Amino acid sequence: MTQVRTGVEVMLLIVFALLVVTGNMVVWVAIFVVGLLTAALFGRYFCGYICPMNTLMRISEKAAKRMNWQSDMVPAWLRHPSMPWLVLALMISSTIVFRQVLQREFPFLLILLALAFVMTLRLKPWAFHNHVCPYGALLRLTGKYARFTVSVDATGCVNCKICEEVCSANAVTFNQTTQAAAVDASLCHQCADCIAACPADAINYQSHRR
């Protein structure tokens, strides 16, 4: 599964690069909109398999782990709930100004790519995913209603917390009521890392009735 995911990510990163070079970013926007709308059915698969920022962050995270650069401490101001929405507002306003005044496209997505890569050299990936990324903030709104999502069978969970450790989105927590791990669908990237890591095979991607 990991090899399949990596292959898909690399292929779509190449597609993204080609769209940037050819100036066809409207196609990428359309892909995101489809991912946003269908997240209510299939979860945030856009983040786990399509997003170029996440692909680059996986590379920087590996480098950071080797150099022991990463920290679990995220500044309080960065964790403010309004942060991703401020970034989104800045992205929209700067795009409008550049188009109206300079008749140019503001490379905000490329700036976010660079920011995501650099941030992950110092902080855990979830710091950017959950507290900075404007696309992630939008996907949380629809992803929390996912009809199909990664979930934990509480009766099979052995409380090893390995799934918490491997989750780059910080979507897995320990539920004191059920005494088992639980996955937050609004944060989960549906990447299946926790499924592969679970020694008890208690985690699956399945229908989630509400």
PDB file of C-alpha atoms in Angstrom:
ATOM      1  CA  MET A   1       0.000   0.000   0.000  1.00  0.00           C
ATOM      2  CA  THR A   2       2.844   2.386   0.816  1.00  0.00           C
ATOM      3  CA  GLN A   3       4.409   1.835  -2.607  1.00  0.00           C
ATOM      4  CA  VAL A   4       1.080   2.464  -4.322  1.00  0.00           C
ATOM      5  CA  ARG A   5       0.590   5.673  -2.364  1.00  0.00           C
ATOM      6  CA  THR A   6       4.103   6.873  -3.155  1.00  0.00           C
ATOM      7  CA  GLY A   7       3.615   6.111  -6.839  1.00  0.00           C
ATOM      8  CA  VAL A   8       0.329   8.032  -6.942  1.00  0.00           C
ATOM      9  CA  GLU A   9       1.858  10.986  -5.087  1.00  0.00           C
ATOM     10  CA  VAL A  10       4.857  11.208  -7.409  1.00  0.00           C
ATOM     11  CA  MET A  11       2.666  10.963 -10.502  1.00  0.00           C
ATOM     12  CA  LEU A  12       0.327  13.706  -9.287  1.00  0.00           C
ATOM     13  CA  LEU A  13       3.254  15.887  -8.204  1.00  0.00           C
ATOM     14  CA  ILE A  14       4.508  15.708 -11.788  1.00  0.00           C
ATOM     15  CA  VAL A  15       1.016  16.596 -13.044  1.00  0.00           C
ATOM     16  CA  PHE A  16       0.937  19.550 -10.651  1.00  0.00           C
ATOM     17  CA  ALA A  17       4.356  20.752 -11.840  1.00  0.00           C
ATOM     18  CA  LEU A  18       3.242  20.531 -15.476  1.00  0.00           C
ATOM     19  CA  LEU A  19       0.100  22.533 -14.721  1.00  0.00           C
ATOM     20  CA  VAL A  20       2.182  25.217 -13.003  1.00  0.00           C
ATOM     21  CA  VAL A  21       4.619  25.431 -15.918  1.00  0.00           C
ATOM     22  CA  THR A  22       1.840  25.584 -18.525  1.00  0.00           C
ATOM     23  CA  GLY A  23      -0.252  28.021 -16.503  1.00  0.00           C
ATOM     24  CA  ASN A  24      -3.272  25.719 -16.280  1.00  0.00           C
ATOM     25  CA  MET A  25      -3.844  26.042 -12.541  1.00  0.00           C
ATOM     26  CA  VAL A  26      -7.591  26.197 -13.085  1.00  0.00           C
ATOM     27  CA  VAL A  27      -7.388  22.443 -13.678  1.00  0.00           C
ATOM     28  CA  TRP A  28      -5.750  21.974 -10.281  1.00  0.00           C
ATOM     29  CA  VAL A  29      -8.401  24.137  -8.645  1.00  0.00           C
ATOM     30  CA  ALA A  30     -11.044  21.889 -10.219  1.00  0.00           C
ATOM     31  CA  ILE A  31      -9.275  18.804  -8.834  1.00  0.00           C
ATOM     32  CA  PHE A  32      -9.281  20.359  -5.364  1.00  0.00           C
ATOM     33  CA  VAL A  33     -12.972  21.263  -5.591  1.00  0.00           C
ATOM     34  CA  VAL A  34     -13.787  17.661  -6.504  1.00  0.00           C
ATOM     35  CA  GLY A  35     -11.696  16.487  -3.538  1.00  0.00           C
ATOM     36  CA  LEU A  36     -13.443  18.989  -1.270  1.00  0.00           C
ATOM     37  CA  LEU A  37     -16.943  17.916  -2.257  1.00  0.00           C
ATOM     38  CA  THR A  38     -16.280  14.180  -2.255  1.00  0.00           C
ATOM     39  CA  ALA A  39     -14.543  14.351   1.141  1.00  0.00           C
ATOM     40  CA  ALA A  40     -18.043  14.180   2.616  1.00  0.00           C
ATOM     41  CA  LEU A  41     -18.267  10.696   1.132  1.00  0.00           C
ATOM     42  CA  PHE A  42     -14.733   9.296   1.032  1.00  0.00           C
ATOM     43  CA  GLY A  43     -12.856  11.459   3.541  1.00  0.00           C
ATOM     44  CA  ARG A  44      -9.814  13.671   3.007  1.00  0.00           C
ATOM     45  CA  TYR A  45      -8.112  11.479   0.414  1.00  0.00           C
ATOM     46  CA  PHE A  46      -6.999  14.662  -1.371  1.00  0.00           C
ATOM     47  CA  CYS A  47      -4.583  15.358   1.493  1.00  0.00           C
ATOM     48  CA  GLY A  48      -3.331  11.792   1.690  1.00  0.00           C
ATOM     49  CA  TYR A  49      -2.738  11.104  -1.989  1.00  0.00           C
ATOM     50  CA  ILE A  50      -3.065  14.208  -4.173  1.00  0.00           C
ATOM     51  CA  CYS A  51      -1.808  17.298  -2.330  1.00  0.00           C
ATOM     52  CA  PRO A  52       1.694  18.325  -3.524  1.00  0.00           C
ATOM     53  CA  MET A  53       2.404  19.967  -0.168  1.00  0.00           C
ATOM     54  CA  ASN A  54       1.933  16.693   1.684  1.00  0.00           C
ATOM     55  CA  THR A  55       4.173  14.909  -0.821  1.00  0.00           C
ATOM     56  CA  LEU A  56       7.004  17.393  -0.254  1.00  0.00           C
ATOM     57  CA  MET A  57       6.418  17.346   3.493  1.00  0.00           C
ATOM     58  CA  ARG A  58       6.994  13.602   3.596  1.00  0.00           C
ATOM     59  CA  ILE A  59      10.426  14.226   2.078  1.00  0.00           C
ATOM     60  CA  SER A  60      11.323  17.010   4.511  1.00  0.00           C
ATOM     61  CA  GLU A  61      10.018  14.981   7.450  1.00  0.00           C
ATOM     62  CA  LYS A  62      12.362  12.100   6.636  1.00  0.00           C
ATOM     63  CA  ALA A  63      15.298  14.500   6.455  1.00  0.00           C
ATOM     64  CA  ALA A  64      14.290  16.170   9.726  1.00  0.00           C
ATOM     65  CA  LYS A  65      14.010  12.837  11.526  1.00  0.00           C
ATOM     66  CA  ARG A  66      17.481  11.819  10.401  1.00  0.00           C
ATOM     67  CA  MET A  67      18.899  15.107  11.682  1.00  0.00           C
ATOM     68  CA  ASN A  68      16.716  15.075  14.822  1.00  0.00           C
ATOM     69  CA  TRP A  69      15.443  18.575  14.043  1.00  0.00           C
ATOM     70  CA  GLN A  70      11.728  18.174  14.705  1.00  0.00           C
ATOM     71  CA  SER A  71       9.970  19.342  17.851  1.00  0.00           C
ATOM     72  CA  ASP A  72       6.525  18.523  19.262  1.00  0.00           C
ATOM     73  CA  MET A  73       6.216  22.046  20.638  1.00  0.00           C
ATOM     74  CA  VAL A  74       4.041  24.264  18.438  1.00  0.00           C
ATOM     75  CA  PRO A  75       3.847  27.988  19.354  1.00  0.00           C
ATOM     76  CA  ALA A  76       0.505  29.035  20.850  1.00  0.00           C
ATOM     77  CA  TRP A  77      -0.030  31.752  18.237  1.00  0.00           C
ATOM     78  CA  LEU A  78       0.353  29.164  15.481  1.00  0.00           C
ATOM     79  CA  ARG A  79      -2.274  26.948  17.093  1.00  0.00           C
ATOM     80  CA  HIS A  80      -4.906  29.702  17.108  1.00  0.00           C
ATOM     81  CA  PRO A  81      -8.110  28.434  15.404  1.00  0.00           C
ATOM     82  CA  SER A  82      -8.232  31.462  13.112  1.00  0.00           C
ATOM     83  CA  MET A  83      -4.759  30.926  11.635  1.00  0.00           C
ATOM     84  CA  PRO A  84      -5.678  28.843   8.535  1.00  0.00           C
ATOM     85  CA  TRP A  85      -8.590  31.184   7.812  1.00  0.00           C
ATOM     86  CA  LEU A  86      -6.279  34.193   8.008  1.00  0.00           C
ATOM     87  CA  VAL A  87      -3.974  32.451   5.545  1.00  0.00           C
ATOM     88  CA  LEU A  88      -6.948  31.773   3.266  1.00  0.00           C
ATOM     89  CA  ALA A  89      -8.053  35.420   3.465  1.00  0.00           C
ATOM     90  CA  LEU A  90      -4.507  36.546   2.680  1.00  0.00           C
ATOM     91  CA  MET A  91      -4.361  34.159  -0.262  1.00  0.00           C
ATOM     92  CA  ILE A  92      -7.627  35.419  -1.750  1.00  0.00           C
ATOM     93  CA  SER A  93      -6.916  39.123  -1.175  1.00  0.00           C
ATOM     94  CA  SER A  94      -3.368  38.965  -2.543  1.00  0.00           C
ATOM     95  CA  THR A  95      -4.583  37.081  -5.611  1.00  0.00           C
ATOM     96  CA  ILE A  96      -7.227  39.746  -6.299  1.00  0.00           C
ATOM     97  CA  VAL A  97      -4.754  42.611  -5.830  1.00  0.00           C
ATOM     98  CA  PHE A  98      -2.149  41.043  -8.103  1.00  0.00           C
ATOM     99  CA  ARG A  99      -4.718  40.401 -10.828  1.00  0.00           C
ATOM    100  CA  GLN A 100      -6.324  43.838 -10.646  1.00  0.00           C
ATOM    101  CA  VAL A 101      -3.220  45.966 -10.133  1.00  0.00           C
ATOM    102  CA  LEU A 102      -0.324  44.046 -11.655  1.00  0.00           C
ATOM    103  CA  GLN A 103      -2.251  41.816 -14.065  1.00  0.00           C
ATOM    104  CA  ARG A 104      -0.289  38.859 -12.756  1.00  0.00           C
ATOM    105  CA  GLU A 105      -0.992  35.707 -10.828  1.00  0.00           C
ATOM    106  CA  PHE A 106       0.225  35.688  -7.243  1.00  0.00           C
ATOM    107  CA  PRO A 107       2.199  32.435  -6.657  1.00  0.00           C
ATOM    108  CA  PHE A 108       0.548  31.759  -3.314  1.00  0.00           C
ATOM    109  CA  LEU A 109       0.393  28.003  -3.754  1.00  0.00           C
ATOM    110  CA  LEU A 110       4.119  27.862  -4.481  1.00  0.00           C
ATOM    111  CA  ILE A 111       4.738  29.947  -1.355  1.00  0.00           C
ATOM    112  CA  LEU A 112       2.634  27.488   0.661  1.00  0.00           C
ATOM    113  CA  LEU A 113       4.644  24.614  -0.809  1.00  0.00           C
ATOM    114  CA  ALA A 114       7.890  26.207   0.358  1.00  0.00           C
ATOM    115  CA  LEU A 115       6.410  27.046   3.769  1.00  0.00           C
ATOM    116  CA  ALA A 116       5.125  23.499   4.255  1.00  0.00           C
ATOM    117  CA  PHE A 117       8.513  22.028   3.366  1.00  0.00           C
ATOM    118  CA  VAL A 118      10.472  24.368   5.660  1.00  0.00           C
ATOM    119  CA  MET A 119       8.026  24.127   8.580  1.00  0.00           C
ATOM    120  CA  THR A 120       8.221  20.340   8.560  1.00  0.00           C
ATOM    121  CA  LEU A 121      11.978  20.486   8.958  1.00  0.00           C
ATOM    122  CA  ARG A 122      11.343  21.911  12.422  1.00  0.00           C
ATOM    123  CA  LEU A 123       7.788  20.923  13.413  1.00  0.00           C
ATOM    124  CA  LYS A 124       5.702  17.778  13.086  1.00  0.00           C
ATOM    125  CA  PRO A 125       3.641  17.631   9.857  1.00  0.00           C
ATOM    126  CA  TRP A 126       0.358  18.100  11.718  1.00  0.00           C
ATOM    127  CA  ALA A 127       1.451  21.616  12.698  1.00  0.00           C
ATOM    128  CA  PHE A 128       1.052  22.713   9.087  1.00  0.00           C
ATOM    129  CA  HIS A 129      -1.807  20.342   8.213  1.00  0.00           C
ATOM    130  CA  ASN A 130      -4.034  21.343  11.135  1.00  0.00           C
ATOM    131  CA  HIS A 131      -3.004  24.897  11.971  1.00  0.00           C
ATOM    132  CA  VAL A 132      -1.776  26.636   8.808  1.00  0.00           C
ATOM    133  CA  CYS A 133      -3.025  25.024   5.606  1.00  0.00           C
ATOM    134  CA  PRO A 134      -6.136  26.828   4.269  1.00  0.00           C
ATOM    135  CA  TYR A 135      -7.001  23.878   2.038  1.00  0.00           C
ATOM    136  CA  GLY A 136      -6.921  21.618   5.074  1.00  0.00           C
ATOM    137  CA  ALA A 137      -9.273  23.966   6.933  1.00  0.00           C
ATOM    138  CA  LEU A 138     -11.799  23.733   4.104  1.00  0.00           C
ATOM    139  CA  LEU A 139     -11.446  19.964   3.877  1.00  0.00           C
ATOM    140  CA  ARG A 140     -12.107  19.633   7.604  1.00  0.00           C
ATOM    141  CA  LEU A 141     -15.562  21.089   7.032  1.00  0.00           C
ATOM    142  CA  THR A 142     -16.579  18.343   4.606  1.00  0.00           C
ATOM    143  CA  GLY A 143     -14.264  15.563   5.786  1.00  0.00           C
ATOM    144  CA  LYS A 144     -15.903  15.348   9.202  1.00  0.00           C
ATOM    145  CA  TYR A 145     -19.040  14.004   7.515  1.00  0.00           C
ATOM    146  CA  ALA A 146     -17.187  11.259   5.620  1.00  0.00           C
ATOM    147  CA  ARG A 147     -19.418   8.273   4.874  1.00  0.00           C
ATOM    148  CA  PHE A 148     -16.361   6.068   4.388  1.00  0.00           C
ATOM    149  CA  THR A 149     -13.355   6.659   6.611  1.00  0.00           C
ATOM    150  CA  VAL A 150     -10.575   4.996   8.577  1.00  0.00           C
ATOM    151  CA  SER A 151     -11.931   3.784  11.908  1.00  0.00           C
ATOM    152  CA  VAL A 152     -10.851   1.613  14.822  1.00  0.00           C
ATOM    153  CA  ASP A 153     -12.606  -1.512  16.070  1.00  0.00           C
ATOM    154  CA  ALA A 154     -12.571  -0.773  19.799  1.00  0.00           C
ATOM    155  CA  THR A 155     -12.986  -4.451  20.676  1.00  0.00           C
ATOM    156  CA  GLY A 156      -9.836  -5.363  18.765  1.00  0.00           C
ATOM    157  CA  CYS A 157      -7.648  -2.445  19.878  1.00  0.00           C
ATOM    158  CA  VAL A 158      -4.744  -3.507  22.120  1.00  0.00           C
ATOM    159  CA  ASN A 159      -3.898   0.048  23.257  1.00  0.00           C
ATOM    160  CA  CYS A 160      -0.372  -0.057  21.836  1.00  0.00           C
ATOM    161  CA  LYS A 161      -0.759   3.521  20.500  1.00  0.00           C
ATOM    162  CA  ILE A 162       1.372   2.749  17.449  1.00  0.00           C
ATOM    163  CA  CYS A 163      -1.340   4.288  15.272  1.00  0.00           C
ATOM    164  CA  GLU A 164      -0.950   7.576  17.149  1.00  0.00           C
ATOM    165  CA  GLU A 165       2.778   7.560  16.520  1.00  0.00           C
ATOM    166  CA  VAL A 166       2.562   6.978  12.760  1.00  0.00           C
ATOM    167  CA  CYS A 167      -0.272   9.447  12.087  1.00  0.00           C
ATOM    168  CA  SER A 168       1.182  12.577  10.477  1.00  0.00           C
ATOM    169  CA  ALA A 169      -2.139  14.420  10.809  1.00  0.00           C
ATOM    170  CA  ASN A 170      -2.508  13.894  14.568  1.00  0.00           C
ATOM    171  CA  ALA A 171      -5.928  12.419  13.819  1.00  0.00           C
ATOM    172  CA  VAL A 172      -5.646   9.454  16.205  1.00  0.00           C
ATOM    173  CA  THR A 173      -6.268   9.858  19.918  1.00  0.00           C
ATOM    174  CA  PHE A 174      -6.957   7.529  22.841  1.00  0.00           C
ATOM    175  CA  ASN A 175     -10.622   7.440  23.860  1.00  0.00           C
ATOM    176  CA  GLN A 176     -10.919   7.136  27.632  1.00  0.00           C
ATOM    177  CA  THR A 177     -14.517   5.912  27.386  1.00  0.00           C
ATOM    178  CA  THR A 178     -13.891   2.994  25.039  1.00  0.00           C
ATOM    179  CA  GLN A 179     -10.290   2.499  26.192  1.00  0.00           C
ATOM    180  CA  ALA A 180      -9.261   2.307  22.548  1.00  0.00           C
ATOM    181  CA  ALA A 181      -7.838   4.476  19.799  1.00  0.00           C
ATOM    182  CA  ALA A 182     -10.234   6.702  17.851  1.00  0.00           C
ATOM    183  CA  VAL A 183      -9.795   8.451  14.501  1.00  0.00           C
ATOM    184  CA  ASP A 184     -11.036  11.997  13.892  1.00  0.00           C
ATOM    185  CA  ALA A 185     -12.442  11.920  10.346  1.00  0.00           C
ATOM    186  CA  SER A 186     -12.120  15.695  10.008  1.00  0.00           C
ATOM    187  CA  LEU A 187      -8.338  15.413  10.404  1.00  0.00           C
ATOM    188  CA  CYS A 188      -7.654  11.973   8.899  1.00  0.00           C
ATOM    189  CA  HIS A 189      -5.945  11.976   5.482  1.00  0.00           C
ATOM    190  CA  GLN A 190      -7.085   8.411   4.729  1.00  0.00           C
ATOM    191  CA  CYS A 191      -3.450   7.539   3.974  1.00  0.00           C
ATOM    192  CA  ALA A 192      -3.743   4.102   5.666  1.00  0.00           C
ATOM    193  CA  ASP A 193      -0.429   4.397   7.551  1.00  0.00           C
ATOM    194  CA  CYS A 194      -2.214   3.424  10.762  1.00  0.00           C
ATOM    195  CA  ILE A 195      -3.882   0.469   9.048  1.00  0.00           C
ATOM    196  CA  ALA A 196      -0.500  -0.862   7.940  1.00  0.00           C
ATOM    197  CA  ALA A 197       1.038  -0.289  11.382  1.00  0.00           C
ATOM    198  CA  CYS A 198      -1.710  -1.817  13.547  1.00  0.00           C
ATOM    199  CA  PRO A 199      -0.446  -5.147  14.983  1.00  0.00           C
ATOM    200  CA  ALA A 200      -3.989  -6.250  15.832  1.00  0.00           C
ATOM    201  CA  ASP A 201      -5.563  -5.487  12.435  1.00  0.00           C
ATOM    202  CA  ALA A 202      -8.153  -3.422  14.313  1.00  0.00           C
ATOM    203  CA  ILE A 203      -8.132  -0.461  11.907  1.00  0.00           C
ATOM    204  CA  ASN A 204      -9.935  -0.413   8.575  1.00  0.00           C
ATOM    205  CA  TYR A 205     -11.274   1.931   5.928  1.00  0.00           C
ATOM    206  CA  GLN A 206     -14.985   1.297   6.052  1.00  0.00           C
ATOM    207  CA  SER A 207     -18.505   2.683   6.057  1.00  0.00           C
ATOM    208  CA  HIS A 208     -19.119   4.940   9.012  1.00  0.00           C
ATOM    209  CA  ARG A 209     -22.811   5.294   9.855  1.00  0.00           C
ATOM    210  CA  ARG A 210     -23.803   8.378  11.785  1.00  0.00           C
TER     211      ARG A 210
END
